[in-house]
Coordinates of C-alpha atoms in Angstrom, one line a residue:
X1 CA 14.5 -4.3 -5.4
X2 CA 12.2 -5.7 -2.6
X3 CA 9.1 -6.9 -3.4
X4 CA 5.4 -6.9 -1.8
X5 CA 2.1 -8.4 -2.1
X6 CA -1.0 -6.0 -1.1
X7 CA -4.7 -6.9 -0.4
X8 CA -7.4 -4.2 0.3
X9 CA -9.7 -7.7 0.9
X10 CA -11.7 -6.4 -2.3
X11 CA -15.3 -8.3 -1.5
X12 CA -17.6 -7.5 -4.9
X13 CA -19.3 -10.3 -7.1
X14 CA -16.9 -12.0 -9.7
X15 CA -16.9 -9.3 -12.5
X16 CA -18.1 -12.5 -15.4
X17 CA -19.8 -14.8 -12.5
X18 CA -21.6 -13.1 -10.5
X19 CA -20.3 -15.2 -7.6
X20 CA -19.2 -13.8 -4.4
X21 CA -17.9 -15.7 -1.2
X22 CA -18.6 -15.5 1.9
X23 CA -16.9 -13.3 4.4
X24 CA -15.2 -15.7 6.2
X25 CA -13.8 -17.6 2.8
X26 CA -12.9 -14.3 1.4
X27 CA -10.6 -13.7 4.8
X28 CA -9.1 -17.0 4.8
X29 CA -7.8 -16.4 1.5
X30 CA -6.0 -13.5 2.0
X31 CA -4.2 -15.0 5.2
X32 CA -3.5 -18.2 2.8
X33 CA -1.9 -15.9 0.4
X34 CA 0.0 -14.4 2.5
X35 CA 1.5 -17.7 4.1
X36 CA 2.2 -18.5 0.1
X37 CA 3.8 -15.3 -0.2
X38 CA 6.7 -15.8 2.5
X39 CA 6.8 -19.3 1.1
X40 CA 7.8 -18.3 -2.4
X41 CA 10.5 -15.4 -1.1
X42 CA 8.4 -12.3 -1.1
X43 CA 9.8 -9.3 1.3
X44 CA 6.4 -8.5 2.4
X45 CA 2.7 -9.0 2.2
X46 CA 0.6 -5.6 3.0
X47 CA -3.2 -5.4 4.1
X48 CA -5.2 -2.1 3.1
X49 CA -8.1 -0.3 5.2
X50 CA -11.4 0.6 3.7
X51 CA -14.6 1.5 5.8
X52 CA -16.8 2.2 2.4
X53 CA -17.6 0.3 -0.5
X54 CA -17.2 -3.1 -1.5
X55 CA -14.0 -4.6 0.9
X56 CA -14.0 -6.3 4.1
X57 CA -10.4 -4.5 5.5
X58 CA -11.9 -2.2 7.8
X59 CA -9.7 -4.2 10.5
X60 CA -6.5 -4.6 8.7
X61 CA -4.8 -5.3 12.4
X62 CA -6.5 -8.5 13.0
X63 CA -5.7 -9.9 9.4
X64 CA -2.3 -8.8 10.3
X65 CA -2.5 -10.6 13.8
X66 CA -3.3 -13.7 11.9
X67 CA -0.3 -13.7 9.9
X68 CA 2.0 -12.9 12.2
X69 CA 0.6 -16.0 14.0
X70 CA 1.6 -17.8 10.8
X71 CA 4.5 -16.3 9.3
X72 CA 7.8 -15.9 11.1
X73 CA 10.1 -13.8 8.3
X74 CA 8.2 -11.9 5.6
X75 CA 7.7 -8.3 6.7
X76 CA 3.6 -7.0 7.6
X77 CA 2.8 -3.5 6.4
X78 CA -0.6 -1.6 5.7
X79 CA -1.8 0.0 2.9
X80 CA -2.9 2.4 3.8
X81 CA -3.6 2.9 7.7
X82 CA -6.2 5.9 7.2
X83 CA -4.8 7.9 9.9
X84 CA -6.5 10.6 9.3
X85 CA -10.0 9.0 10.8
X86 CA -8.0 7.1 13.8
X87 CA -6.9 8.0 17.1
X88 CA -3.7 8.2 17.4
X89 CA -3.5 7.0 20.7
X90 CA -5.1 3.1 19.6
X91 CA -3.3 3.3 16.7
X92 CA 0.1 3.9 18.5
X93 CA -1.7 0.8 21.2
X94 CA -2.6 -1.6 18.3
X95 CA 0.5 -1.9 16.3
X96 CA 3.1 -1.8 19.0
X97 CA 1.3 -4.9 19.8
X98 CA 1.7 -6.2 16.4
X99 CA 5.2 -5.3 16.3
X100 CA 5.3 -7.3 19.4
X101 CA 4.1 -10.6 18.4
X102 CA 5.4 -10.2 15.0
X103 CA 9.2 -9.3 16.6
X104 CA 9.6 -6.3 14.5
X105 CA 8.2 -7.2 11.4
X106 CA 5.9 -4.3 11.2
X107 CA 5.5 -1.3 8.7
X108 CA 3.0 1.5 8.4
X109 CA 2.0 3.1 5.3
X110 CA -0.4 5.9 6.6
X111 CA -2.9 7.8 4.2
X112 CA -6.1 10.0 3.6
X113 CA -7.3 6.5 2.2
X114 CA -9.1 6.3 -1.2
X115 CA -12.9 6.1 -0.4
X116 CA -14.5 9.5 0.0
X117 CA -17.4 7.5 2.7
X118 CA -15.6 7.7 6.0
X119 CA -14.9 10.6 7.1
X120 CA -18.9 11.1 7.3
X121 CA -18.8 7.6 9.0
X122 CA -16.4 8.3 11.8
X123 CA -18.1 12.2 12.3
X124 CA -15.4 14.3 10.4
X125 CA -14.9 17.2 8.2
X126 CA -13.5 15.5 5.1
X127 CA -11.9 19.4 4.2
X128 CA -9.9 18.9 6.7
X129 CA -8.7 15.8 5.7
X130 CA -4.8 16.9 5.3
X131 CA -4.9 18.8 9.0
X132 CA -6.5 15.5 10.7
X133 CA -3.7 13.9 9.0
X134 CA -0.6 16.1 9.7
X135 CA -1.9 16.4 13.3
X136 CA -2.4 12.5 14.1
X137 CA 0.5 11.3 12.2
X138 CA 2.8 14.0 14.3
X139 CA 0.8 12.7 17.3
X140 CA 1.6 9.4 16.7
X141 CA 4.9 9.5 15.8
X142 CA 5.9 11.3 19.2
X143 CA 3.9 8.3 21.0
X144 CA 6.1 5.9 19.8
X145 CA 9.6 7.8 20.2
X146 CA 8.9 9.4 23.2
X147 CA 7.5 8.7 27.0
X148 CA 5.4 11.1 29.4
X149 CA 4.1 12.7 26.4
X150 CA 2.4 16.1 27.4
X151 CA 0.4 17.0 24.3
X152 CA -2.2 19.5 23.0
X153 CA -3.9 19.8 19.5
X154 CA -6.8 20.8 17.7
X155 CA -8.6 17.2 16.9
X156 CA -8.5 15.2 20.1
X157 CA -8.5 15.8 23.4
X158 CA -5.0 16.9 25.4
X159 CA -2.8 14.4 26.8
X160 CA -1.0 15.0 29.7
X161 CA 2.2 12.5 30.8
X162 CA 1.0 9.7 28.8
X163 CA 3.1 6.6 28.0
X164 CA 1.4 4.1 25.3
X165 CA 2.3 0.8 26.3
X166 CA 3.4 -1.4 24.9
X167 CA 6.2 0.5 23.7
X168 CA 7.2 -0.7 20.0
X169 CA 9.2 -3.7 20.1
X170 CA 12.4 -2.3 18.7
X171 CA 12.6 1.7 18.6
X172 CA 10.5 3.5 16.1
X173 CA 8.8 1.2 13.7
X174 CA 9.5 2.6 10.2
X175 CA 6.0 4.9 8.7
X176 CA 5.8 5.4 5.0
X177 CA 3.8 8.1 3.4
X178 CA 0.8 7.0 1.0
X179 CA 0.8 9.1 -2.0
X180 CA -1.6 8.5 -5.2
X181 CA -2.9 12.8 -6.4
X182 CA -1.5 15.2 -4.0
X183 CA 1.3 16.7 -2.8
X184 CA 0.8 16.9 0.7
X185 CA 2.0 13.2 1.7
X186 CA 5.4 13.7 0.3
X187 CA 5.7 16.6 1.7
X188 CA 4.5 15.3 5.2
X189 CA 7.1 12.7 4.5
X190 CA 10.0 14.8 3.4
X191 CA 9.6 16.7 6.6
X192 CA 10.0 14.0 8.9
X193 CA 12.5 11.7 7.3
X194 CA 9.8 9.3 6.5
X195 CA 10.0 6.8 3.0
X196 CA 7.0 7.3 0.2
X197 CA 4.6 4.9 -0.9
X198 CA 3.4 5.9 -4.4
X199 CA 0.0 4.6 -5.7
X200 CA 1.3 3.6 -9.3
X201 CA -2.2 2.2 -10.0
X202 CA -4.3 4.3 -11.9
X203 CA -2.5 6.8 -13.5
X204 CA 0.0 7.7 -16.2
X205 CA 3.5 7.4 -15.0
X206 CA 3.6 11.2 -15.4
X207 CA 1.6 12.0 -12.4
X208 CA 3.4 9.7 -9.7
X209 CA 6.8 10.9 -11.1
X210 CA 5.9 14.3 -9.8
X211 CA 5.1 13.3 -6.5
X212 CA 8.2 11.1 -6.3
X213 CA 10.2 14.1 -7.2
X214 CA 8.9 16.5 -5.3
X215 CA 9.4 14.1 -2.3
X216 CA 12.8 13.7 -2.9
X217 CA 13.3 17.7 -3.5
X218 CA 11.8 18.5 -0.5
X219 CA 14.1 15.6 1.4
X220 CA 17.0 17.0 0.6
X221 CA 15.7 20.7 1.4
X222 CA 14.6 19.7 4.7
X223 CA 18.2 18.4 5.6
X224 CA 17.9 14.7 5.1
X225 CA 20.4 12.4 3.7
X226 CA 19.1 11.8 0.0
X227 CA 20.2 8.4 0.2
X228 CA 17.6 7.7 2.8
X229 CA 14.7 8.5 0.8
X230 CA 13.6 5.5 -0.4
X231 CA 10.4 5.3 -2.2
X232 CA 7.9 2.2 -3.3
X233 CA 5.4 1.6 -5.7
X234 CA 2.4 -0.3 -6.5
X235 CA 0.7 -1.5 -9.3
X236 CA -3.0 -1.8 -10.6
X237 CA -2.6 -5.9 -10.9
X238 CA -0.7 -9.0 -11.8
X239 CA -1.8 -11.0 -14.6
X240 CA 1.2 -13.4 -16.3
X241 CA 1.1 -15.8 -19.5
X242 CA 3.3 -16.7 -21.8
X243 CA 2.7 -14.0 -24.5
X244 CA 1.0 -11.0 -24.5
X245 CA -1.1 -12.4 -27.5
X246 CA -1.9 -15.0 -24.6
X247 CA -2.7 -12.4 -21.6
X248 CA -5.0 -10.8 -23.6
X249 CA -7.4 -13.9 -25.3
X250 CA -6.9 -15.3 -21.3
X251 CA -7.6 -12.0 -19.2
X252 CA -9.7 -9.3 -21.5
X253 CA -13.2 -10.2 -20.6
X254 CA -12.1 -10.5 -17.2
X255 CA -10.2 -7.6 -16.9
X256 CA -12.4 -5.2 -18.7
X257 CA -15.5 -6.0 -16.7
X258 CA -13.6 -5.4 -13.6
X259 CA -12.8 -2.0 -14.8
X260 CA -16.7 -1.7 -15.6
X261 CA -17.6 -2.8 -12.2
X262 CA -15.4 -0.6 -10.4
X263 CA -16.0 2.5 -12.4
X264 CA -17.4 5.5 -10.4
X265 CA -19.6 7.7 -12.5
X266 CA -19.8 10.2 -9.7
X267 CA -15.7 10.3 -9.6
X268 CA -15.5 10.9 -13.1
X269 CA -12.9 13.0 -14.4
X270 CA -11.3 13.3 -10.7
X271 CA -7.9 11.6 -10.5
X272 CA -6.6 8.3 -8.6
X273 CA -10.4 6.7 -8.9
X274 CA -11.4 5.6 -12.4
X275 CA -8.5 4.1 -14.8
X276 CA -7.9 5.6 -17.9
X277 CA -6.7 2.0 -19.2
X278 CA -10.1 0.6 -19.9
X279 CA -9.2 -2.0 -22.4
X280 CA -6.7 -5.0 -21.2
X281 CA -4.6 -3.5 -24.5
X282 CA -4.2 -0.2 -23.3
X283 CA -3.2 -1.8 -20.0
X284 CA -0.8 -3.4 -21.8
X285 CA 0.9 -0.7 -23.4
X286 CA 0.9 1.8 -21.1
X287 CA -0.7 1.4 -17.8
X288 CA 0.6 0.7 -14.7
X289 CA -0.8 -2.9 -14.7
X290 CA 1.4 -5.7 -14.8
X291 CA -0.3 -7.5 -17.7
X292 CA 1.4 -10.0 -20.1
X293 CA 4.5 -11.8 -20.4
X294 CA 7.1 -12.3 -17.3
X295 CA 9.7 -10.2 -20.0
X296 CA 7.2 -7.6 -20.6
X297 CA 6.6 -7.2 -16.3
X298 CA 10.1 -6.9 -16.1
X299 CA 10.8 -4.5 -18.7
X300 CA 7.5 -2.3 -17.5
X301 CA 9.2 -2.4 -13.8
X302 CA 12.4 -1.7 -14.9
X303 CA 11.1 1.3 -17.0
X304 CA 9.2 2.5 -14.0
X305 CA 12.6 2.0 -12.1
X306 CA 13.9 4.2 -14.1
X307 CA 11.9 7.4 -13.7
X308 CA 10.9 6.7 -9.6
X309 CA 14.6 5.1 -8.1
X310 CA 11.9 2.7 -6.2
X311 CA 12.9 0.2 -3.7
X312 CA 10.0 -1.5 -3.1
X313 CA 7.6 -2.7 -6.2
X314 CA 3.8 -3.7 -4.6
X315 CA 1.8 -6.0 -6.6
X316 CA -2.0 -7.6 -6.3
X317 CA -3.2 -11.0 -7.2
X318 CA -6.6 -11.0 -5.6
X319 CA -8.3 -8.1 -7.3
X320 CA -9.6 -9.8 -10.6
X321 CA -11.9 -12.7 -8.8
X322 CA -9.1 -15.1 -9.7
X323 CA -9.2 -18.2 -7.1
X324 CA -7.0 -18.7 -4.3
X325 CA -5.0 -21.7 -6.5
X326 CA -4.5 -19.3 -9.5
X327 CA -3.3 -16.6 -7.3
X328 CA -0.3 -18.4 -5.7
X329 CA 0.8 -19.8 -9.3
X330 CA 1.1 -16.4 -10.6
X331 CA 2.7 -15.6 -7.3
X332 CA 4.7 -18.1 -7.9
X333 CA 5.8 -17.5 -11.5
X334 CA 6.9 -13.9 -10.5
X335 CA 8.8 -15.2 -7.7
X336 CA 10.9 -17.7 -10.0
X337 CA 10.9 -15.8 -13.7
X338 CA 10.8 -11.6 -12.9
X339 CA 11.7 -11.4 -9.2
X340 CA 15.3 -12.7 -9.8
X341 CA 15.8 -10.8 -12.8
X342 CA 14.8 -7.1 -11.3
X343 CA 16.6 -7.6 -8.0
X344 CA 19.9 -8.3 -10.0
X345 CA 19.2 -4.9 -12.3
X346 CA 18.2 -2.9 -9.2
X347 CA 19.7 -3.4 -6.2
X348 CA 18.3 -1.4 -3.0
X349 CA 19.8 -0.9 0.6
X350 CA 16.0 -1.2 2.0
X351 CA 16.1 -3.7 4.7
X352 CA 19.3 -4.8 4.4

């Protein structure tokens, strides 16, 4: 298994503190992390985009240009590129260029994106959402594999011999498919070939596992080889001790007044925005979250293994208010105690 370390550059008060750092402190932690990150072995480190709410990712391409300035192995993917809102056409211009300075090192994971607020910020039809999706994704994809594009849709004005430059820097850069309630990503992604991203963060195992094997139904059934569909998953957190009896007497305040602060009373009841793990125990026990001892991470990632066939495991350090310091150590200790461990019990052809 391949492992990855996602930001979405959350930017609310500390959930006990109060406390909340500036912008510019807030940024220079993430690209810190990240530096730490392909220090201690990681495969890659993954910024999201948000245009609502409480984050400061709304331009996840300039974090990423500051880490490609700073890193020179560790892959550089998004989580998610809200296609769906974007033109296609400076999305296409934007990460070429990334790909370009980073020498290849780029990945997108395109998606709807999780915060209702900007499709009325960027003048669109949020019932449309999955048709301004299908169409710009398809758009995009031709941009990069194709020259003297002629082109004509429903959400952007026609193109007519159009060659994005620069061109990507080695043949298509590889798009995965970001997939946390519905259907229609893996089936977007089935269609073309493409490799899912799977949420894992909120929900009961029950509901990504359907998406994951619908995906790799519809794979096959569109004439793909099955061993191509490769799938990843994230995770609602990273929080390591020695014990579980530890985890929780260290993390529960702190955990459960995150989940407090981030509840949406207006979501209620509608899946992939409020956990149903509302207590650090429950977490524990049965939620996605990686809480508790390095043993109990890698027998909860090894159980998820075991239902999705992931590749690719996503986790988050920076989503609790933890400091910069505390983040890297628990970075660290996954790198040396549950990394090893997990790679050995599930191997993957991804990026080999």
């Amino acid at each position: 298994m391949k492992f990855q370390v996602l930001s979405i550059i959350g930017h609310a008060p500390h959930p006990l503190t109060g406390e909340l750092p500036t912008a510019a402190d807030r940024l220079a932690e993430v690209i810190e992390v990240g530096v730490a990150a392909e220090r201690l072995g990681f495969d890659a480190y993954a910024i999201g985009e948000r245009h609502a709410g409480a984050f400061l990712s709304s331009s996840p391409t300039v974090i990423l240009g500051a880490l490609a300035a700073r890193t020179r192995r560790i892959k550089l993917l998004t989580g998610v590129t809200v296609v769906a809102i974007l033109d296609p056409v400076r999305v296409a211009e934007d990460y070429a260029t990334l790909d370009q300075i980073s020498r290849g090192r780029i990945e997108l994971v395109i998606g709807k994106g999780a915060e209702a607020g900007h499709f009325d910020l960027f003048g669109l039809d949020e019932e449309r959402q999955w048709d301004l999706q299908r169409e710009k994704y398809e758009l995009l994809r031709r941009l990069w594999s194709e020259e003297n594009v002629d082109w004509e849709g429903e959400f952007r004005a026609p193109l007519k011999d159009v060659t994005t430059v620069p061109r990507p820097y080695a043949g298509l850069p590889r798009v995965w498919h970001g997939s946390a309630t519905s259907l229609n990503s893996p089936e977007l992604a089935a269609k073309h070939g493409d490799p899912l991203f799977t949420a894992n963060a909120i929900q009961p195992r029950a509901a990504y596992a359907k998406l994951i094997d619908h995906y790799r139904e519809r794979f096959e059934a569109y004439g793909h080889d099955p061993a191509r569909a490769h799938v990843a998953a994230g995770s609602g957190g990273l929080l390591i001790a020695g014990t579980a009896e530890q985890a929780v007497t260290r993390y529960k305040d702190l955990y459960e007044a995150r989940v407090r602060q981030s509840f949406k009373p207006h979501l209620a009841g509608k899946a992939g925005y409020n956990t149903p793990f509302r207590t650090i125990e429950d977490a524990i026990a049965d939620g996605p979250q990686l809480i508790g001892s390095a043993q109990q991470i890698i027998d909860k990632i090894l159980g998820y293994h075991e239902v999705y066939r992931h590749d690719l495991q996503s986790v988050s350090v920076d989503g609790f208010g933890l400091p910069a310091g505390e983040q890297v150590e628990l970075l660290q200790r996954f790198a040396e105690e549950i990394a090893p461990v997990v790679r050995r019990e599930a191997p993957t052809t991804l990026w080999e």
